[in-house]
Each structure stands twice: as structure tokens, then as C-alpha cells.
């Protein structure tokens, strides 16, 4: 039987917790969510020696134990809940050698909880360049702890780390500061009322909204109740605590840390002079962005075309090889295209995250946040929302996944909710065909109307995203703290291991989590389109043969297919929908296209093609067919009014099951995708309605 130790990794953001976690656990990681909330939970297994397993949890970054965001309360709950299955046998506070002073605040707090605590000083590789020297034995003595000096970048110190941690029972658990000295009377009263509790834990409960050790708050306030104990008095005590901790830390560092600025060779300020420059900073950022998105489009189009044709060929081959029947058509028209619809997103997701994690790893992302923060904050977004908003022009799915970088939950949620407004590439074929149908030739200041219309649609998408964000930031009541310090970490060469794990993790999550839902809906849509009630559907062959005896076999087959689609459940649904959508200028055929667009928007053209029973040379013939469709009164179905109304509908409606699936996954609830589905679609309906009524 091997033993298993619970090891919790804690630390300020950007100290290298995740890098250490990756080095220790490799690919044996499990990423989930804490129950009921959306904070990401990462755990993994690491063999500490032959017989002892470490169960390692990478806790969210936190500056102190004075929680004010959900992320931070997860940390406190893990540390205080003795009966929880993640309660650490030993906690590891990860610090960065360059920011020791600030990082040690958290260390002293964790140690004061009485949990055996190991101090990891990471980024040892930077010491020489920064002119930093440490006297580890002196620091160990002054902090009364064990220290592991490591560099996850150079893979140094990890073996010593593992050995040290095995001796966790010998770690001192004495508090760093005696909290009682801040206010003797107050803490004595507290101690008398709860003689079996540690004073510092009690103090955390007093100052926290969340009560993890389940002590009776009323008894606390009774025990300490004298006139002066007001909330502002408690705040002041908390400040005194922090000051006391920093006094302790300063004293420790005076003994064990030396920084020789002369010998430091720092490139940072030279880079930053340009990269966060008020003018050049933006220019460089947009050049980098343009390059990234250009390459995502370029590079992923090759594998995407390949995936597309592979799945199409697979369907085709199986259709010809297998005996005709329900199973074959379920497989070739439902399951395989459904799987294809999942796999096809992989290249874009992988490339986007390759770039994002490189930007993160190098430290450049923090500069982007710094640059964009002020502008976006006006709309309730974060500087980090730029990446999702811009990635959304390719596809909302990787974009929504990219919001993981936004620490603040409210800003992240708003970004997730508004990202689908940006014009994704699936809308492009829809816009293209409608524009060519209904927008007249001609130009305005040398810009042709068609091009202007397309540009307007893109701008409307961004505009609506920002506007919706602003509304949401005013209406959503979510408490979540935003750090006003934007940290500018040092520039670094990216760690390939971190980049690789990020890309793998994102892709895998998409395929396994969102994939399930996408596949299920694809099959549902297939059922709706392949079955229908009554004679019209089931005897379509004979009916078409009777009515159109002159058609050759190929034409006949196409006609039968479109006749079947018209009388299938989805066709009936389209007709049922007609009264609802005719005020927008649409007929039931467009209704079918709207429903099946839910699988993916670009299906619009293909669906209409099937209904209008055209096959070859889709782009051209479908256009002529669409142009010649008329209403009962003889007017063309697609005119300026209905065309613009339809484009605006596509601009605003939430018609993408894959996006809903990923939003469900990222927000860990059906609430937000449901709100998105109805909110966006109702908005689209109203705008399309007004447009059509106004223009018609
Ligand atoms: P977390 O926020 O604490 O999880 O930190 P991460 O693991 O994401 O690391 C933050 C940054 O520090 C990344 O850019 C890492 O590549 C970098 N980093 C991590 N460990 C080291 C190290 O030992 N040396 C150096 N130079 N950089 C490191
Ligand atoms: Mg991390």
C-alpha cells in the first residue's frame, strides 16, 4: 500500500505555481471546477518517492488570506476545512525570488494556520541577472521553515523539493507573528470564548464573509462585544496585522537577502519603453494581433479543409458501402457529420491557444492588459477581453475558452456573454450571398455598397458586443474584486512544457465537453430532417413521380429529397414558424434554414440549396434560385428589406449550438447559455422586425 499526501500549492499570481504543478504532475492532471462555482480546480498526482504519492492541488493565485473574491475564498476554504477531502497535509507557498517581500505576506498567514508549510522560492534562474543573492540557512532560521530554492524553467531543485516535503512532519508549525499583540483585550476575549480554537483561525472567520469552520458568529460578537468593535475598528485591526507581518518580513529579508543593482542586467525597462508606449504600444499590439489572426486563418484552413473532406468522404464511402437503412443514414448523415463538426474546430482552437499561451508565457500579455484596460473597463470588460473579442471574428468557441485568463469572474462572464456578437467566420457565407442578392451596385466615396455593407455588419457586431457589455456591467450584481495593480512580470522565453500543456488541455476539454452536446444536437437535427409524419413524407417517391414524370433520375432524386425535407418534422416546424417570422419578411423555407443554422450558421446556404433543390455549382445557381423566389403577391422574396432584416437577424441571434455548449462548460451551468440563447435571439427578432417593417 502506498501512502498519499495532500499537497496544496499556494501563492501570489505569476509566481510559477502552475509551472511547478506541471513539472510535478506532467499530463496526469485533472482539471475540473469547484462544486457550484466556476473557479477552475487543477489536481494531479506525483510520485514523491517509490512508495509515497503526492496528490497535488494547484490553488488559484491569491495575494493574502483576506478574501474578497471567489477565487480567494476557495483557497481559504481548502485551508480551513479540516474534514474536506482536499485538506492539505502540507501546504507549499510558491514565491518568486524577485518579489519575495510581497509574496511572503501570504506565507506568514498560511504558516499561522498551523499547517506544515514549505516555502518554495522559484525562478532561481533569474537571480544572477538581477543581482540577487540569498542566504537560505539564515532565511530558514528567521522564517522558522524549510525552503526549497527551485527553477521550474531549468528543472532545478525539484528533487530536493520532493525529498524535503516528505519530511513535512518535522516542519515547525509555530506562528510567525503573535496576532494577540495587535489588541490584547480583543483577542483574549476571543480566546476565552473558544478555548479550543486557534486565535488566528477565529480572526479569519471574524474578518471574512464566509465561515468555514462553522463557529457561531453570534458567540464571537458576544464574546468580544465592547463598544469599540465596529466594522471599521476590525478593518483597522486587519491593517495592523498586515503592518506587523511586513515588519517581520522586512526584518527577515534584511538578514537573508541581498540585491546588487550594479550587477543586474535588466532588459525589461528597455523593452517596456516601446511595448507600453502610448502610441507605439498600440501599433505593435495590433501588428501582433493581425499577424496572429492571419496565421490562424491561413494555417488552420489547411487542416480544416482536410478534416472537412475526410469526413465528407467517409460519409460518402460508407453510404455507398453499407446497406441502405436507418442505421446507415444515422451514421452517415447524423453521427459522422456531427463528429466532423467537432473535429473541425480543433485546428483553430489549437493555434489560438498556442499563440495565447506564448504571449502569456513571455509576459507580453500583461502589457496588453495594461494597454487595453482603461478603454475596455468603461464597458465593464477587462483588458484581457481583447483577445476573446477579436478571436470571436474567427469563431466564438476558442474565443469563449480564451476568457479563462480573465481572473475577475464578473468581467469574464460578461466577456463570455457578449463574445458571440462579434462576426464569426460562419456568418460570412450567409452575409456574402445575401449581400450579393439584395445590395445594389454602386458606390459611395469610391467604396462600393456591398463592401460597405459587409464592413458595417462587422462594426455592428463589435458595437453590439460593447454595448451589451456595458448594459450587463450595470445590471449583473456579482461581487468580484478586480486587482487594480496590473503586474508587469519580467519578459521570459516561453516554457515549451507550459505551452504544450495549455494547447493540449484546451483542445481536449473542447472535444470531450462541448463535443458531447454538439453530437447530441446534430443527431437531433438529423432525426427532425429525416423523419416526417404521414404519406407526404413516407411516400414522397411516388408523389414526385406522379407529379413530375418528365424528370430524369438525377433530377428526380433531388426533387424527392427536397419534397421530403418540406414534409419532414423540420419542414413542418418551419411552416409552424412561418406566422412568427413573416413579420420579419421570411417564409417557411427560410424558417427551416434558421432552425438548421443552429447546427452551424454556414448551413444556411446549403439548406436553402436543398430546399430549392439545386445541387451542383451551389454558389451560383442557388443565388439565381433565391433571386427568383417570389411571394404570394409576386414580389421577390429576397429584397432589400427582407435581406437586411435577415442579415441583422444573423448578426444578433444566438444560432450556434457549439457556442452554447462551450458556454455551458465554461460557466458550469445552463443558466448563462439559456440567457444567451433567449436574450440574443429575442434581440435579433426585435431588430429584424423593426428593420423589415421600416424598410418594406
Ligand atoms: P502562476 O500564476 O503562479 O500559476 O504562474 P505560472 O506557472 O503561470 O508562471 C508565470 C510565469 O512565470 C510564466 O511566464 C512562466 O513561464 C514563468 N516561470 C515559471 N517558473 C519559472 C522559473 O523557474 N524561471 C523563470 N524565469 N520563469 C518562470
Ligand atoms: Mg496558475
XYZ file of C-alpha atoms and ligand atoms in Angstrom:
725
model
C 0.000 0.000 0.000
C 1.372 3.350 -0.927
C 0.706 6.429 1.124
C -0.841 9.549 -0.319
C -0.196 13.092 0.846
C -2.415 16.055 0.090
C -0.222 18.895 -1.063
C -1.691 22.337 -1.747
C 0.189 24.811 -3.950
C -0.495 28.403 -2.970
C 0.993 31.707 -3.920
C 0.548 35.110 -5.493
C -0.430 35.130 -9.154
C 2.504 34.674 -11.538
C 4.921 33.108 -9.100
C 5.047 29.854 -11.061
C 2.554 27.655 -9.189
C 1.166 26.230 -12.387
C 4.648 25.700 -13.800
C 5.645 23.796 -10.674
C 2.400 21.870 -10.823
C 3.072 20.976 -14.458
C 6.623 19.883 -13.686
C 5.445 17.672 -10.860
C 2.388 16.115 -12.424
C 3.057 16.211 -16.159
C 0.000 15.013 -18.001
C -1.534 13.237 -15.024
C -3.718 16.263 -14.388
C -7.386 16.589 -13.859
C -8.996 19.941 -14.463
C -12.456 20.482 -13.080
C -14.439 23.041 -11.202
C -15.046 23.580 -7.532
C -18.609 22.478 -6.845
C -21.165 25.175 -7.572
C -18.740 27.861 -8.711
C -16.682 28.475 -11.791
C -13.252 28.569 -10.283
C -11.009 26.133 -12.051
C -9.686 23.261 -9.950
C -6.499 21.583 -11.037
C -5.250 18.456 -9.356
C -2.698 15.838 -10.251
C -0.570 13.015 -8.934
C 3.172 12.981 -8.395
C 5.309 10.175 -7.006
C 7.413 11.702 -4.231
C 9.429 8.531 -3.787
C 8.771 4.862 -4.546
C 6.025 4.497 -2.009
C 4.559 7.924 -1.436
C 2.154 9.598 -3.768
C 1.526 13.311 -3.672
C -1.984 14.441 -4.525
C -1.273 17.963 -5.653
C -3.761 20.794 -5.935
C -2.907 23.970 -7.816
C -4.920 26.577 -5.929
C -5.937 29.880 -7.530
C -3.477 32.734 -7.114
C -4.104 34.930 -4.105
C -2.290 37.848 -2.506
C -3.426 37.182 1.027
C -5.906 35.238 3.093
C -8.144 38.278 3.437
C -10.508 37.062 0.786
C -12.616 39.291 -1.337
C -13.150 37.202 -4.442
C -14.488 33.725 -5.069
C -11.039 32.568 -6.122
C -9.557 33.573 -2.831
C -12.298 32.052 -0.754
C -11.612 28.711 -2.449
C -8.092 28.932 -1.057
C -9.293 29.742 2.442
C -11.914 27.062 2.410
C -9.366 24.439 1.388
C -7.056 25.502 4.199
C -9.685 25.715 6.920
C -11.974 22.816 6.180
C -10.263 20.046 8.137
C -12.801 17.456 7.077
C -12.592 18.319 3.380
C -11.002 15.679 1.201
C -8.521 18.235 -0.120
C -7.399 19.450 3.296
C -3.611 19.625 2.896
C -1.225 17.511 4.927
C 1.298 20.044 3.871
C 0.966 23.348 2.085
C 3.507 24.804 -0.289
C 3.701 28.558 -0.715
C 5.335 29.366 -4.032
C 7.170 32.682 -4.253
C 9.150 34.437 -6.904
C 12.675 35.362 -5.971
C 12.178 38.871 -7.318
C 9.038 39.628 -5.337
C 9.862 37.892 -2.107
C 8.730 40.683 0.129
C 5.218 40.838 -1.204
C 4.992 37.051 -1.631
C 5.978 36.322 1.954
C 2.880 38.015 3.346
C 0.793 35.056 2.240
C 3.426 32.653 3.541
C 3.268 34.049 7.059
C -0.522 33.862 7.027
C -0.611 30.259 5.858
C 2.006 29.216 8.370
C -0.011 30.854 11.141
C -2.872 28.495 10.392
C -0.752 25.735 11.897
C -0.477 23.713 8.719
C 3.026 22.379 7.953
C 4.234 24.778 5.291
C 7.122 24.595 2.880
C 8.401 27.773 1.306
C 9.337 27.429 -2.351
C 11.420 30.211 -3.834
C 11.047 29.877 -7.583
C 12.805 31.458 -10.559
C 16.244 30.889 -9.120
C 17.495 31.221 -12.684
C 16.797 34.958 -12.535
C 18.970 35.625 -9.515
C 22.228 36.160 -11.279
C 20.788 38.526 -13.852
C 19.003 40.548 -11.203
C 21.957 40.605 -8.868
C 20.053 38.798 -6.118
C 21.727 36.607 -3.541
C 20.002 34.628 -0.818
C 21.315 33.089 2.364
C 18.998 30.111 2.576
C 20.029 28.774 6.014
C 19.609 32.240 7.509
C 16.214 32.640 5.877
C 15.138 29.195 7.058
C 16.042 30.092 10.576
C 14.447 33.532 10.503
C 11.218 32.249 8.963
C 11.315 29.056 11.029
C 10.550 26.936 7.982
C 12.078 24.743 5.301
C 12.923 26.387 1.995
C 13.288 24.841 -1.448
C 15.043 27.076 -3.944
C 13.961 25.945 -7.392
C 13.682 26.933 -11.005
C 10.906 25.250 -12.914
C 12.387 26.769 -16.026
C 15.690 24.946 -15.649
C 14.160 21.979 -13.848
C 16.431 22.672 -10.879
C 15.684 21.853 -7.282
C 12.693 19.625 -7.888
C 14.311 16.507 -6.416
C 15.291 18.381 -3.280
C 11.765 19.754 -3.148
C 10.310 16.228 -3.179
C 12.703 14.989 -0.513
C 12.060 17.954 1.726
C 8.351 17.658 1.522
C 8.436 14.035 2.632
C 9.699 15.266 5.992
C 6.717 17.525 6.465
C 6.010 16.149 9.918
C 9.165 17.798 11.178
C 8.207 21.261 9.914
C 7.615 23.844 12.575
C 4.024 24.994 12.800
C 4.629 27.872 15.180
C 3.043 31.140 14.093
C 5.250 33.819 12.534
C 3.632 36.656 14.405
C 1.576 36.628 17.549
C -1.673 38.132 16.474
C -2.701 38.770 20.104
C -0.282 41.641 20.420
C -2.331 43.712 17.981
C -5.094 44.161 20.531
C -4.614 42.195 23.742
C -8.071 42.659 25.158
C -9.935 41.793 21.994
C -8.018 38.610 21.296
C -8.074 37.499 24.930
C -11.853 37.683 24.910
C -11.969 35.772 21.666
C -9.667 33.111 23.058
C -11.662 32.742 26.260
C -14.891 32.160 24.368
C -13.350 29.473 22.144
C -10.553 27.894 24.137
C -10.113 25.044 21.657
C -9.729 27.104 18.524
C -6.636 28.769 17.163
C -6.865 32.513 17.578
C -5.753 33.192 14.033
C -8.450 30.960 12.548
C -11.065 32.696 14.654
C -9.733 36.002 13.433
C -10.059 34.876 9.809
C -13.689 33.972 10.414
C -14.334 37.331 12.032
C -12.903 39.209 9.075
C -14.387 37.005 6.372
C -17.845 36.834 4.865
C -17.523 33.096 4.680
C -17.486 30.988 7.784
C -15.621 27.813 7.011
C -15.014 26.494 10.470
C -18.687 26.820 11.260
C -18.323 28.648 14.515
C -21.185 30.624 15.871
C -20.689 34.214 14.790
C -23.080 35.487 17.377
C -20.963 33.942 20.105
C -17.931 35.613 18.601
C -19.501 39.003 18.647
C -20.912 38.437 22.145
C -17.534 37.384 23.439
C -15.755 40.390 22.036
C -18.570 42.829 22.251
C -17.467 46.056 23.677
C -18.332 49.414 22.253
C -15.285 49.907 20.123
C -15.684 46.779 17.996
C -17.235 48.195 14.850
C -16.556 47.058 11.293
C -14.170 49.948 10.811
C -12.367 49.020 14.011
C -11.929 45.484 12.685
C -10.583 46.896 9.417
C -8.040 48.830 11.381
C -7.008 45.710 13.270
C -6.576 43.981 9.946
C -4.330 46.786 8.740
C -2.305 46.494 11.920
C -1.948 42.790 11.248
C -0.604 43.460 7.768
C 1.839 46.060 9.045
C 3.042 43.650 11.710
C 3.601 40.965 9.121
C 5.599 43.293 6.895
C 7.742 44.356 9.844
C 8.525 40.704 10.424
C 9.248 40.098 6.741
C 11.459 43.166 6.373
C 13.474 42.017 9.306
C 13.853 38.522 7.834
C 14.895 39.793 4.425
C 17.412 42.204 5.906
C 19.243 39.163 7.196
C 18.995 36.819 4.242
C 18.517 38.769 1.001
C 20.936 40.969 -0.879
C 20.257 42.782 -4.113
C 23.184 44.200 -6.007
C 21.696 46.544 -8.569
C 25.078 47.183 -10.149
C 25.455 43.629 -11.354
C 21.870 43.387 -12.599
C 21.451 43.241 -16.351
C 17.838 44.012 -16.910
C 16.290 44.274 -20.346
C 12.852 44.891 -19.033
C 12.693 48.645 -18.869
C 14.196 48.956 -22.320
C 11.501 46.719 -23.832
C 8.737 48.361 -21.892
C 9.692 51.776 -23.127
C 8.274 50.753 -26.528
C 5.832 47.982 -25.751
C 3.660 50.001 -23.406
C 4.268 53.287 -25.146
C 1.117 55.389 -25.522
C 1.358 55.263 -29.287
C 3.816 52.567 -30.370
C 2.447 50.163 -27.798
C -0.904 50.055 -29.592
C 0.635 49.891 -33.034
C 2.826 46.952 -32.062
C -0.069 45.207 -30.376
C -2.261 45.499 -33.440
C 0.516 44.286 -35.696
C 1.000 41.259 -33.453
C -2.747 40.600 -33.371
C -3.122 40.949 -37.111
C -0.246 38.531 -37.649
C -1.704 36.026 -35.225
C -5.189 36.041 -36.705
C -3.857 36.000 -40.209
C -1.852 32.906 -39.393
C -4.712 31.267 -37.538
C -6.840 31.696 -40.628
C -4.109 30.635 -43.017
C -2.650 27.755 -41.111
C -5.855 26.280 -39.870
C -7.581 26.412 -43.237
C -5.368 23.566 -44.463
C -6.170 21.060 -41.709
C -9.771 22.287 -41.637
C -10.283 21.611 -45.337
C -8.627 18.273 -44.857
C -10.888 17.367 -41.940
C -13.911 18.598 -43.855
C -13.192 16.497 -46.911
C -12.127 13.472 -44.871
C -15.419 13.373 -43.032
C -17.371 14.062 -46.213
C -15.543 11.229 -47.998
C -16.041 8.930 -45.057
C -19.779 9.591 -45.140
C -19.881 9.136 -48.878
C -17.887 5.897 -48.837
C -19.900 4.383 -46.026
C -23.125 5.415 -47.702
C -22.101 3.507 -50.792
C -20.640 0.505 -48.991
C -23.187 -0.104 -46.281
C -26.673 -1.431 -46.977
C -29.260 1.319 -47.150
C -31.235 1.799 -43.978
C -31.829 3.839 -40.890
C -28.547 2.910 -39.300
C -26.530 3.853 -42.358
C -28.175 7.205 -42.718
C -27.928 7.911 -38.990
C -24.230 7.136 -39.267
C -23.529 8.970 -42.498
C -25.872 11.930 -42.154
C -26.049 12.363 -38.379
C -23.113 10.947 -36.464
C -20.216 11.403 -38.875
C -21.086 14.992 -39.839
C -21.688 15.669 -36.140
C -18.231 14.367 -35.240
C -16.796 16.270 -38.176
C -18.429 19.394 -36.764
C -16.468 18.882 -33.554
C -13.106 17.912 -35.001
C -13.114 20.769 -37.485
C -12.699 23.297 -34.675
C -9.544 21.664 -33.352
C -7.037 23.469 -35.607
C -8.371 26.932 -34.730
C -8.511 26.131 -31.046
C -5.022 24.684 -31.019
C -3.463 27.570 -32.950
C -5.205 30.255 -30.949
C -4.055 28.763 -27.668
C -0.589 28.188 -28.977
C -0.323 31.933 -29.576
C -2.141 32.980 -26.437
C -0.019 30.852 -24.189
C 3.140 32.108 -25.841
C 2.000 35.699 -25.254
C 1.178 34.823 -21.645
C 4.408 32.979 -21.063
C 6.627 35.713 -22.426
C 4.997 38.243 -20.135
C 3.690 40.288 -23.061
C 0.041 39.598 -22.231
C 0.311 41.658 -19.070
C 1.418 44.597 -21.225
C -1.638 44.129 -23.429
C -3.854 44.201 -20.397
C -2.106 47.306 -19.215
C -2.691 48.975 -22.610
C -6.291 47.961 -23.166
C -7.542 48.019 -19.635
C -8.627 51.611 -19.376
C -10.663 51.631 -22.593
C -12.391 48.328 -22.005
C -13.075 48.904 -18.347
C -15.550 51.628 -19.324
C -17.659 48.855 -20.807
C -17.332 46.552 -17.829
C -14.734 44.423 -19.558
C -11.125 43.723 -18.702
C -8.000 44.441 -20.718
C -7.815 40.713 -21.285
C -11.181 40.758 -23.065
C -9.468 41.970 -26.250
C -8.284 38.506 -27.106
C -11.704 36.823 -26.885
C -13.423 39.709 -28.674
C -11.004 39.607 -31.546
C -10.769 35.819 -31.686
C -14.538 35.871 -31.982
C -14.150 37.035 -35.567
C -12.797 33.593 -36.357
C -15.044 31.571 -34.106
C -16.752 32.121 -30.772
C -15.709 28.741 -29.406
C -11.970 29.256 -28.942
C -12.819 32.858 -28.034
C -15.021 31.815 -25.137
C -12.364 29.389 -23.979
C -9.812 32.183 -24.081
C -11.692 34.054 -21.350
C -10.081 31.711 -18.823
C -7.289 34.241 -18.492
C -9.615 36.827 -17.003
C -9.346 36.384 -13.253
C -12.283 38.546 -12.327
C -15.419 36.450 -12.601
C -17.816 39.252 -13.483
C -15.602 40.568 -16.257
C -15.055 37.061 -17.507
C -18.764 36.272 -17.538
C -19.602 39.478 -19.392
C -16.920 38.709 -21.950
C -18.333 35.217 -22.438
C -21.845 36.589 -22.841
C -21.007 39.244 -25.419
C -18.338 37.497 -27.477
C -20.854 35.734 -29.791
C -21.929 39.143 -31.101
C -18.651 39.561 -32.938
C -18.933 38.449 -36.537
C -17.618 34.903 -36.729
C -16.452 33.323 -39.948
C -19.571 31.133 -40.165
C -21.682 34.231 -40.736
C -19.569 35.225 -43.691
C -21.079 32.891 -46.338
C -24.559 33.944 -45.210
C -23.699 37.619 -45.479
C -21.918 37.090 -48.765
C -24.851 35.544 -50.543
C -27.431 37.929 -49.102
C -25.343 40.975 -49.889
C -24.852 39.871 -53.463
C -28.605 39.319 -53.722
C -30.070 42.452 -52.217
C -27.456 45.207 -52.028
C -27.411 47.222 -55.232
C -24.322 48.030 -57.282
C -22.968 51.498 -56.819
C -20.503 53.284 -54.643
C -20.171 55.927 -52.030
C -16.954 57.966 -51.973
C -15.311 55.263 -54.017
C -16.354 52.470 -51.624
C -18.848 50.105 -53.133
C -22.100 49.469 -51.313
C -21.561 45.746 -50.984
C -18.205 46.178 -49.293
C -19.613 48.891 -47.075
C -22.470 46.656 -46.020
C -20.081 43.884 -45.027
C -17.935 46.287 -43.065
C -20.995 47.718 -41.372
C -22.039 44.247 -40.289
C -18.636 43.692 -38.658
C -18.788 47.045 -36.914
C -22.335 46.386 -35.740
C -21.124 43.112 -34.259
C -18.359 44.775 -32.243
C -20.601 47.685 -31.332
C -23.288 45.395 -30.008
C -20.730 43.407 -28.026
C -19.506 46.561 -26.295
C -22.994 47.940 -25.784
C -24.253 44.654 -24.327
C -21.195 44.517 -22.065
C -21.963 47.977 -20.770
C -25.604 47.039 -20.062
C -24.559 43.809 -18.357
C -21.978 45.540 -16.209
C -24.712 47.829 -14.926
C -27.270 45.069 -14.361
C -25.444 41.948 -13.215
C -24.955 42.029 -9.500
C -21.919 39.872 -8.951
C -19.393 40.628 -6.293
C -15.954 40.134 -7.581
C -12.829 42.103 -6.957
C -10.615 43.414 -9.649
C -6.980 43.950 -8.746
C -6.115 47.477 -9.605
C -2.454 46.624 -9.669
C -1.632 45.420 -13.128
C 1.523 43.436 -12.630
C 4.168 43.657 -15.274
C 6.189 40.475 -14.890
C 9.577 40.085 -16.494
C 9.926 39.132 -20.111
C 10.795 35.482 -20.477
C 11.372 32.886 -23.117
C 8.223 30.746 -23.030
C 8.409 27.383 -21.307
C 7.545 24.865 -24.010
C 6.104 22.496 -21.489
C 3.580 25.086 -20.265
C 2.627 25.997 -23.823
C 2.185 22.357 -24.795
C 0.074 21.536 -21.768
C -2.177 24.543 -22.357
C -2.809 23.644 -26.004
C -3.442 20.011 -25.150
C -5.700 20.857 -22.214
C -7.887 23.315 -24.180
C -8.286 21.030 -27.158
C -9.085 18.014 -25.037
C -11.655 19.929 -22.991
C -13.383 21.147 -26.102
C -13.577 17.729 -27.703
C -14.772 15.909 -24.619
C -17.027 18.510 -23.027
C -18.567 20.586 -25.799
C -18.312 17.658 -28.200
C -20.936 15.631 -26.367
C -23.545 18.349 -26.698
C -22.705 19.125 -30.318
C -23.029 15.473 -31.266
C -26.356 15.134 -29.471
C -27.861 18.162 -31.220
C -26.536 17.062 -34.614
C -28.319 13.774 -34.172
C -31.489 15.538 -33.085
C -31.439 17.763 -36.165
C -30.826 14.710 -38.323
C -33.865 12.982 -36.817
C -36.032 16.049 -37.418
C -34.928 16.250 -41.024
C -35.091 12.529 -41.827
C -38.457 11.688 -40.422
C -41.879 13.043 -41.039
C -45.457 12.074 -40.401
C -47.905 10.714 -42.955
C -47.986 9.939 -46.638
C -46.348 13.137 -47.855
C -43.100 12.199 -46.222
C -43.158 8.448 -46.415
C -44.374 8.133 -49.971
C -42.528 11.113 -51.362
C -41.078 8.999 -54.211
C -44.428 8.088 -55.679
C -45.891 11.550 -55.243
C -42.987 13.213 -57.025
C -43.053 10.587 -59.756
C -46.742 11.222 -60.354
C -46.393 14.987 -60.395
C -43.150 15.292 -62.350
C -42.959 12.304 -64.677
C -40.655 14.157 -67.067
C -37.623 14.372 -64.743
C -34.551 12.230 -65.286
C -33.299 10.047 -62.479
C -30.883 12.524 -61.003
C -33.338 15.405 -61.065
C -35.913 13.088 -59.605
C -33.726 12.221 -56.650
C -33.075 15.868 -55.876
C -36.761 16.686 -56.146
C -37.660 13.813 -53.830
C -35.131 14.995 -51.275
C -36.482 18.494 -51.218
C -40.059 17.229 -51.127
C -39.142 15.024 -48.183
C -37.429 17.853 -46.361
C -40.501 20.014 -46.829
C -42.667 17.345 -45.225
C -40.229 16.242 -42.546
C -40.595 17.330 -38.942
C -38.151 20.139 -39.501
C -40.156 21.241 -42.559
C -43.320 21.202 -40.504
C -41.508 23.158 -37.825
C -40.507 25.700 -40.462
C -44.114 26.055 -41.574
C -45.318 26.357 -37.983
C -42.746 29.068 -37.506
C -43.925 30.969 -40.563
C -46.539 33.187 -38.857
C -43.909 34.176 -36.326
C -41.251 35.073 -38.890
C -43.334 36.502 -41.708
C -43.380 39.928 -39.991
C -39.599 39.806 -40.458
C -40.061 39.125 -44.156
C -39.242 35.395 -44.126
C -41.143 32.366 -45.404
C -41.142 28.795 -44.126
C -38.154 27.801 -46.221
C -36.067 30.429 -44.531
C -37.599 29.098 -41.306
C -36.058 25.681 -41.959
C -32.761 27.311 -42.747
C -32.929 29.259 -39.478
C -33.558 26.105 -37.477
C -30.817 24.123 -39.128
C -28.450 27.089 -38.860
C -28.476 26.205 -35.219
C -26.127 23.356 -36.063
C -23.815 25.901 -37.639
C -24.705 29.160 -39.299
C -22.978 28.404 -42.559
C -25.509 25.594 -43.105
C -27.952 28.333 -44.164
C -26.880 28.350 -47.778
C -26.700 24.583 -48.004
C -30.136 24.126 -46.512
C -31.731 26.593 -48.889
C -29.915 24.808 -51.687
C -31.540 21.533 -50.685
C -34.945 23.095 -50.365
C -34.667 24.817 -53.699
C -33.424 21.501 -54.990
C -30.316 22.639 -56.664
C -27.157 20.726 -56.428
C -24.077 21.412 -58.454
C -22.413 24.774 -58.545
C -24.216 25.847 -55.418
C -22.891 29.375 -55.118
C -24.129 30.468 -58.488
C -27.296 28.560 -59.041
C -28.551 28.937 -55.519
C -28.213 32.660 -55.947
C -30.292 32.685 -59.109
C -32.826 30.442 -57.483
C -33.026 32.684 -54.461
C -33.338 35.724 -56.688
C -36.302 34.214 -58.500
C -38.227 33.179 -55.376
C -41.397 35.211 -55.153
C -44.002 35.900 -52.526
C -47.737 35.327 -52.992
C -48.083 38.875 -54.300
C -45.428 38.332 -56.946
C -42.711 40.431 -55.305
C -39.290 38.859 -54.879
C -38.799 37.069 -51.564
C -35.288 38.444 -51.120
C -35.422 42.194 -51.448
C -33.599 44.963 -49.632
C -35.963 44.845 -46.654
C -36.018 41.101 -46.074
C -32.344 40.751 -46.965
C -31.164 43.330 -44.446
C -33.589 42.040 -41.869
C -32.145 38.550 -42.346
C -28.551 39.742 -42.132
C -29.273 41.592 -38.913
C -31.002 38.517 -37.578
C -27.861 36.502 -38.244
C -25.754 39.263 -36.741
C -27.506 39.180 -33.373
C -29.212 35.811 -32.902
C -27.599 33.026 -30.903
C -27.765 30.312 -33.523
C -24.846 28.165 -32.656
C -25.139 25.081 -30.530
C -21.382 24.682 -30.297
C -21.072 28.081 -28.680
C -23.862 27.268 -26.248
C -22.129 24.017 -25.415
C -18.840 25.716 -24.645
C -20.549 28.441 -22.611
C -22.246 25.728 -20.575
C -18.865 24.172 -19.981
C -17.086 27.409 -19.118
C -19.768 28.796 -16.808
C -20.555 25.420 -15.328
C -24.301 25.956 -15.592
C -27.137 26.014 -18.093
C -28.287 29.368 -16.775
C -25.936 31.540 -18.825
C -26.235 29.742 -22.180
C -30.019 29.846 -21.763
C -29.969 33.567 -21.083
C -27.692 33.990 -24.076
C -29.914 31.928 -26.354
C -33.103 33.759 -25.499
C -31.627 37.205 -24.914
C -29.731 37.331 -28.183
C -32.440 35.696 -30.252
C -35.180 37.962 -28.926
C -32.981 40.983 -29.552
C -32.332 39.728 -33.092
C -36.051 39.227 -33.612
C -36.951 42.722 -32.488
C -34.258 44.354 -34.598
C -35.104 42.288 -37.680
C -38.780 43.041 -37.172
C -38.217 46.795 -36.928
C -35.879 46.724 -39.907
C -38.307 44.875 -42.123
C -41.311 46.921 -41.087
C -39.381 50.108 -41.633
C -37.860 49.202 -44.994
C -40.691 47.208 -46.556
P 1.078 31.009 -11.604
O 0.273 32.216 -11.953
O 1.619 31.113 -10.225
O 0.385 29.724 -11.860
O 2.398 31.085 -12.509
P 2.734 30.342 -13.870
O 3.171 28.949 -13.610
O 1.643 30.552 -14.839
O 4.046 31.145 -14.282
C 4.059 32.544 -14.502
C 5.207 32.911 -15.423
O 6.450 32.634 -14.819
C 5.201 32.125 -16.729
O 5.540 33.009 -17.758
C 6.292 31.079 -16.530
O 6.902 30.695 -17.743
C 7.255 31.821 -15.664
N 8.060 30.924 -14.830
C 7.617 29.899 -14.073
N 8.648 29.295 -13.446
C 9.768 29.978 -13.808
C 11.164 29.851 -13.477
O 11.596 28.990 -12.728
N 12.016 30.756 -14.030
C 11.573 31.732 -14.860
N 12.461 32.577 -15.356
N 10.284 31.880 -15.198
C 9.391 31.017 -14.679
Mg -1.618 29.383 -12.374
